[in-house]
Coordinates of C-alpha atoms in Angstrom, one line a residue:
M1 CA -87.6 -14.6 30.3
I2 CA -85.1 -13.1 32.2
E3 CA -82.2 -15.4 30.7
W4 CA -83.8 -14.8 27.2
L5 CA -82.7 -10.3 28.5
N6 CA -79.0 -11.1 29.8
Q7 CA -78.4 -13.1 26.6
R8 CA -80.0 -10.0 24.5
A9 CA -77.9 -7.6 26.9
D10 CA -75.0 -9.2 25.9
R11 CA -75.2 -9.6 22.5
L12 CA -75.6 -5.7 22.1
Q13 CA -72.8 -5.1 24.8
G14 CA -70.6 -7.6 21.7
R15 CA -71.8 -5.6 19.0
T16 CA -70.8 -2.5 21.1
Y17 CA -67.3 -3.1 21.5
I18 CA -67.5 -4.7 17.9
F19 CA -68.6 -1.4 17.5
L20 CA -66.2 0.6 19.5
F21 CA -63.4 -1.5 17.9
L22 CA -64.1 -0.8 14.6
I23 CA -64.2 3.1 15.4
G24 CA -60.9 2.9 16.9
I25 CA -59.2 1.0 13.7
S26 CA -61.2 3.8 12.1
I27 CA -59.3 6.5 13.7
I28 CA -55.8 5.5 13.4
T29 CA -56.4 4.3 9.5
S30 CA -57.5 8.0 9.1
Q31 CA -54.6 9.1 11.2
T32 CA -51.7 7.1 9.2
S33 CA -53.6 8.1 5.5
D34 CA -53.6 11.8 6.8
S35 CA -49.6 11.7 7.1
L36 CA -49.5 9.1 4.3
N37 CA -51.5 11.6 1.6
K38 CA -49.3 14.3 2.0
S39 CA -46.0 11.9 0.3
E40 CA -48.2 10.6 -2.0
I41 CA -45.7 12.0 -4.8
F42 CA -43.1 9.9 -3.5
S43 CA -41.7 7.8 -5.8
K44 CA -41.1 3.9 -4.4
T45 CA -38.2 3.7 -7.7
T46 CA -36.1 6.8 -5.7
H47 CA -36.4 6.3 -2.4
N48 CA -35.1 4.1 0.0
T49 CA -36.4 3.1 2.9
V50 CA -35.0 2.1 6.7
Y51 CA -36.4 1.4 10.1
K52 CA -35.7 2.9 13.2
G53 CA -37.8 1.2 16.1
N54 CA -41.2 2.1 15.2
F55 CA -40.5 4.4 12.9
I56 CA -40.4 4.6 8.7
I57 CA -37.8 6.5 7.0
D58 CA -38.0 7.4 3.5
F59 CA -35.7 9.8 1.7
P60 CA -34.1 10.5 -1.5
K61 CA -31.8 7.6 -3.0
E62 CA -30.1 10.6 -4.4
A63 CA -30.5 14.5 -5.2
G64 CA -29.2 16.9 -7.8
E65 CA -28.9 20.4 -7.3
G66 CA -32.2 22.7 -7.7
E67 CA -34.3 20.2 -7.9
L68 CA -37.0 19.8 -5.4
I69 CA -36.7 16.8 -3.3
Y70 CA -38.9 15.3 -0.2
F71 CA -38.9 13.5 3.0
R72 CA -40.7 11.1 4.9
I73 CA -40.8 9.6 8.5
L74 CA -43.8 7.6 10.1
H75 CA -44.1 6.5 13.5
R76 CA -46.5 3.0 12.9
E77 CA -47.9 2.9 16.0
N78 CA -48.7 7.2 17.0
P79 CA -48.1 8.8 14.0
S80 CA -49.4 12.6 16.0
E81 CA -47.3 11.9 19.0
Y82 CA -43.9 13.4 17.7
I83 CA -42.3 16.2 17.0
Y84 CA -39.9 16.0 14.1
N85 CA -36.0 18.5 12.7
F86 CA -34.9 18.0 9.8
N87 CA -31.2 19.0 9.4
F88 CA -30.8 18.7 6.3
G89 CA -27.1 19.5 5.8
D90 CA -26.8 23.0 4.0
G91 CA -27.4 24.8 7.5
T92 CA -31.1 24.6 6.6
R93 CA -33.3 23.4 9.7
R94 CA -36.9 22.4 9.9
S95 CA -39.2 20.5 12.2
N96 CA -43.1 19.5 12.3
S97 CA -45.2 17.1 13.6
D98 CA -46.2 15.5 9.9
G99 CA -43.1 14.4 9.4
V100 CA -43.0 15.0 5.7
E101 CA -40.5 17.9 4.4
S102 CA -39.7 19.1 1.3
H103 CA -35.9 20.9 0.4
I104 CA -34.2 22.2 -2.3
Y105 CA -29.9 22.0 -2.3
K106 CA -28.6 25.2 -4.3
G107 CA -25.6 23.4 -5.0
Q108 CA -23.9 19.9 -5.1
G109 CA -22.6 19.7 -1.6
N110 CA -19.7 18.6 -0.5
I111 CA -17.1 15.7 -1.6
N112 CA -17.0 13.0 0.5
K113 CA -13.5 11.3 -1.0
D114 CA -14.0 8.0 0.2
L115 CA -17.3 7.5 -1.6
G116 CA -15.9 9.6 -4.9
L117 CA -19.5 11.8 -4.2
T118 CA -20.7 15.1 -3.5
G119 CA -23.5 15.8 -0.6
M120 CA -24.8 16.7 2.3
D121 CA -24.9 14.7 5.7
I122 CA -28.5 15.0 6.6
S123 CA -30.1 14.0 9.7
I124 CA -33.7 13.6 11.7
S125 CA -34.1 13.2 14.8
M126 CA -37.4 11.8 16.8
F127 CA -38.8 13.7 19.9
T128 CA -42.0 13.5 22.0
K129 CA -44.0 16.5 22.0
D130 CA -42.8 17.2 25.8
G131 CA -39.5 17.5 24.3
V132 CA -37.8 14.0 25.0
A133 CA -35.2 12.9 22.5
V134 CA -36.6 9.4 21.3
N135 CA -34.4 8.4 18.4
S136 CA -32.3 9.2 15.4
F137 CA -31.7 8.8 11.9
E138 CA -28.6 9.8 10.3
Q139 CA -27.6 9.4 5.9
F140 CA -25.0 11.3 3.7
L141 CA -27.1 11.4 1.0
P142 CA -26.3 12.3 -3.0
V143 CA -26.3 15.5 -4.1
E144 CA -25.0 15.8 -7.6
N145 CA -23.6 19.0 -9.4
R146 CA -26.9 19.6 -12.9
P147 CA -24.9 20.9 -16.2
P148 CA -25.9 24.5 -17.2
V149 CA -29.2 24.8 -20.0
I150 CA -28.5 26.6 -23.4
S151 CA -31.3 28.7 -24.7
I152 CA -31.2 30.4 -28.3
P153 CA -33.1 33.4 -28.2
D154 CA -35.3 34.6 -31.3
D155 CA -33.3 36.9 -32.7
F156 CA -29.8 34.5 -32.7
P157 CA -28.8 35.0 -36.4
I158 CA -29.8 32.0 -39.0
E159 CA -28.5 33.4 -41.9
G160 CA -26.2 36.2 -43.4
L161 CA -24.1 37.9 -45.8
E162 CA -20.0 37.6 -46.0
G163 CA -18.5 40.0 -45.0
S164 CA -20.9 41.6 -42.5
K165 CA -20.2 41.9 -39.2
L166 CA -23.2 39.8 -36.8
E167 CA -24.1 39.5 -33.2
F168 CA -25.3 36.6 -31.2
S169 CA -25.8 36.0 -28.1
V170 CA -27.1 33.1 -26.2
D171 CA -29.0 32.9 -22.2
A172 CA -27.6 30.1 -19.8
S173 CA -29.0 29.1 -16.6
D174 CA -28.3 26.3 -14.1
P175 CA -29.5 24.8 -11.3
G176 CA -26.8 25.6 -8.6
E177 CA -27.4 29.3 -7.8
K178 CA -24.0 30.2 -6.7
D179 CA -22.6 28.5 -10.4
K180 CA -21.1 30.4 -12.3
L181 CA -20.9 30.0 -15.9
F182 CA -18.1 30.0 -18.5
Y183 CA -18.5 29.9 -22.4
S184 CA -16.6 28.8 -25.5
W185 CA -17.9 29.9 -28.7
S186 CA -17.1 27.6 -32.4
W187 CA -17.4 29.1 -35.3
G188 CA -17.4 26.5 -37.7
D189 CA -15.3 28.4 -40.5
N190 CA -11.5 27.2 -38.6
S191 CA -10.9 31.1 -37.2
E192 CA -9.9 30.7 -33.6
D193 CA -12.6 29.7 -31.1
I194 CA -13.3 31.8 -28.5
I195 CA -12.4 29.5 -25.3
E196 CA -13.9 29.5 -21.8
K197 CA -14.8 33.4 -21.4
P198 CA -16.4 33.7 -18.2
L199 CA -19.9 36.1 -18.7
N200 CA -19.0 36.0 -22.2
S201 CA -22.5 35.3 -23.6
F202 CA -22.8 38.0 -26.2
Q203 CA -20.0 37.9 -29.3
K204 CA -19.7 39.1 -32.4
H205 CA -18.4 37.4 -36.2
T206 CA -17.5 37.8 -39.6
Y207 CA -17.8 35.4 -42.0
Y208 CA -15.5 35.7 -45.0
D209 CA -17.1 33.6 -47.3
D210 CA -20.1 32.0 -48.3
G211 CA -21.4 28.3 -47.0
E212 CA -23.5 26.9 -44.3
Y213 CA -21.5 26.8 -41.1
T214 CA -22.1 24.9 -37.3
I215 CA -21.9 27.1 -34.9
T216 CA -21.2 25.5 -31.1
I217 CA -21.6 26.9 -27.7
V218 CA -20.3 25.5 -25.2
V219 CA -21.4 26.4 -20.9
I220 CA -19.3 24.8 -18.2
D221 CA -20.3 25.7 -14.6
D222 CA -17.6 26.8 -12.4
D223 CA -17.5 23.4 -10.7
K224 CA -16.1 22.0 -14.0
E225 CA -13.8 24.4 -14.9
R226 CA -12.7 23.9 -11.4
D227 CA -12.1 20.3 -11.8
R228 CA -13.2 18.7 -14.5
E229 CA -13.0 14.9 -14.0
F230 CA -15.0 15.0 -11.0
F231 CA -17.6 17.2 -12.6
D232 CA -17.8 15.7 -15.9
N233 CA -21.3 16.2 -16.4
G234 CA -21.1 20.0 -15.4
E235 CA -20.9 21.1 -19.0
A236 CA -24.2 21.7 -21.9
V237 CA -23.4 21.7 -25.5
K238 CA -25.5 23.7 -28.0
E239 CA -25.4 23.8 -31.7
E240 CA -26.8 26.3 -34.3
I241 CA -26.9 26.4 -38.4
I242 CA -26.2 29.6 -40.0
K243 CA -26.0 29.8 -44.1
I244 CA -23.7 32.7 -45.2
K245 CA -25.0 34.0 -48.2
N246 CA -21.9 35.6 -51.3
V247 CA -22.4 39.0 -51.9
A248 CA -21.2 40.1 -55.7
P249 CA -17.8 42.2 -56.2
I250 CA -18.4 45.9 -55.7
I251 CA -15.9 47.9 -58.0
D252 CA -14.7 51.3 -56.1
N253 CA -13.1 52.5 -58.8
Y254 CA -11.9 52.4 -62.3
S255 CA -10.3 54.6 -65.3
I256 CA -11.0 53.7 -68.6
P257 CA -9.5 56.2 -71.2
A258 CA -11.4 59.0 -72.9
E259 CA -10.7 58.9 -76.4
S260 CA -7.8 56.9 -78.1
N261 CA -6.8 56.5 -81.4
E262 CA -7.0 53.7 -84.0
G263 CA -3.6 51.1 -83.5
D264 CA -3.3 52.8 -80.1
T265 CA -2.8 50.3 -76.9
L266 CA -5.6 51.2 -74.5
I267 CA -5.0 50.5 -70.4
F268 CA -7.7 50.0 -68.1
D269 CA -7.9 49.7 -64.4
V270 CA -11.1 48.5 -62.5
S271 CA -10.2 48.0 -58.4

């Protein structure tokens, strides 16, 4: 009887150990899942993954000015035991303990002549909660210039009369908050183009013959204006069709003889 009880107790104790072990796995899995759930929006096709000791770091392969991007760092064994300092390279620094951060670059960053790219030198430092530095990560992140976006307002003329002065305007914005925009207008009637005038989103133009014309608006940012070869993607083009209608001639002055005799030569003048 005593031997049976001892065997029974050993079995219960073993089950207790197994139960506690499973609880432990559940806690670790839960902690890891909590950290990973915050970064479910990560796309593995657009991010790099590197390993620094027990730290797993996910960061974008590239970014564009004005775009929201995400960074993630996770310790494989103790994900909640560290503090992470993020330096985004543009003067912005942030710290947290969950290892997930987002950021928006207001510009395309510095030119790296060796790589032929623009971007930022980013870094992540790992500390214990007692402030002891344990590891760090540094990387050049390409941050590209993005083209402006042109919007045509509802009141943009799509038709008009020959000889009439028409007013045109467009709305344009740029993902780079600090970028200035330059506008070019081509009227499609062989008249002189208006080339790259800053802040020139409003124009007046007169068509002197009826027909259909293509208006081409080109907007470039100041990065492309400064270096056309390097920032070749800093341009947006929009085309709009306008139909110009014929206008009947107007008689301003005329003279007709009030009376005449037969055989007289009469002179009529119309202008």
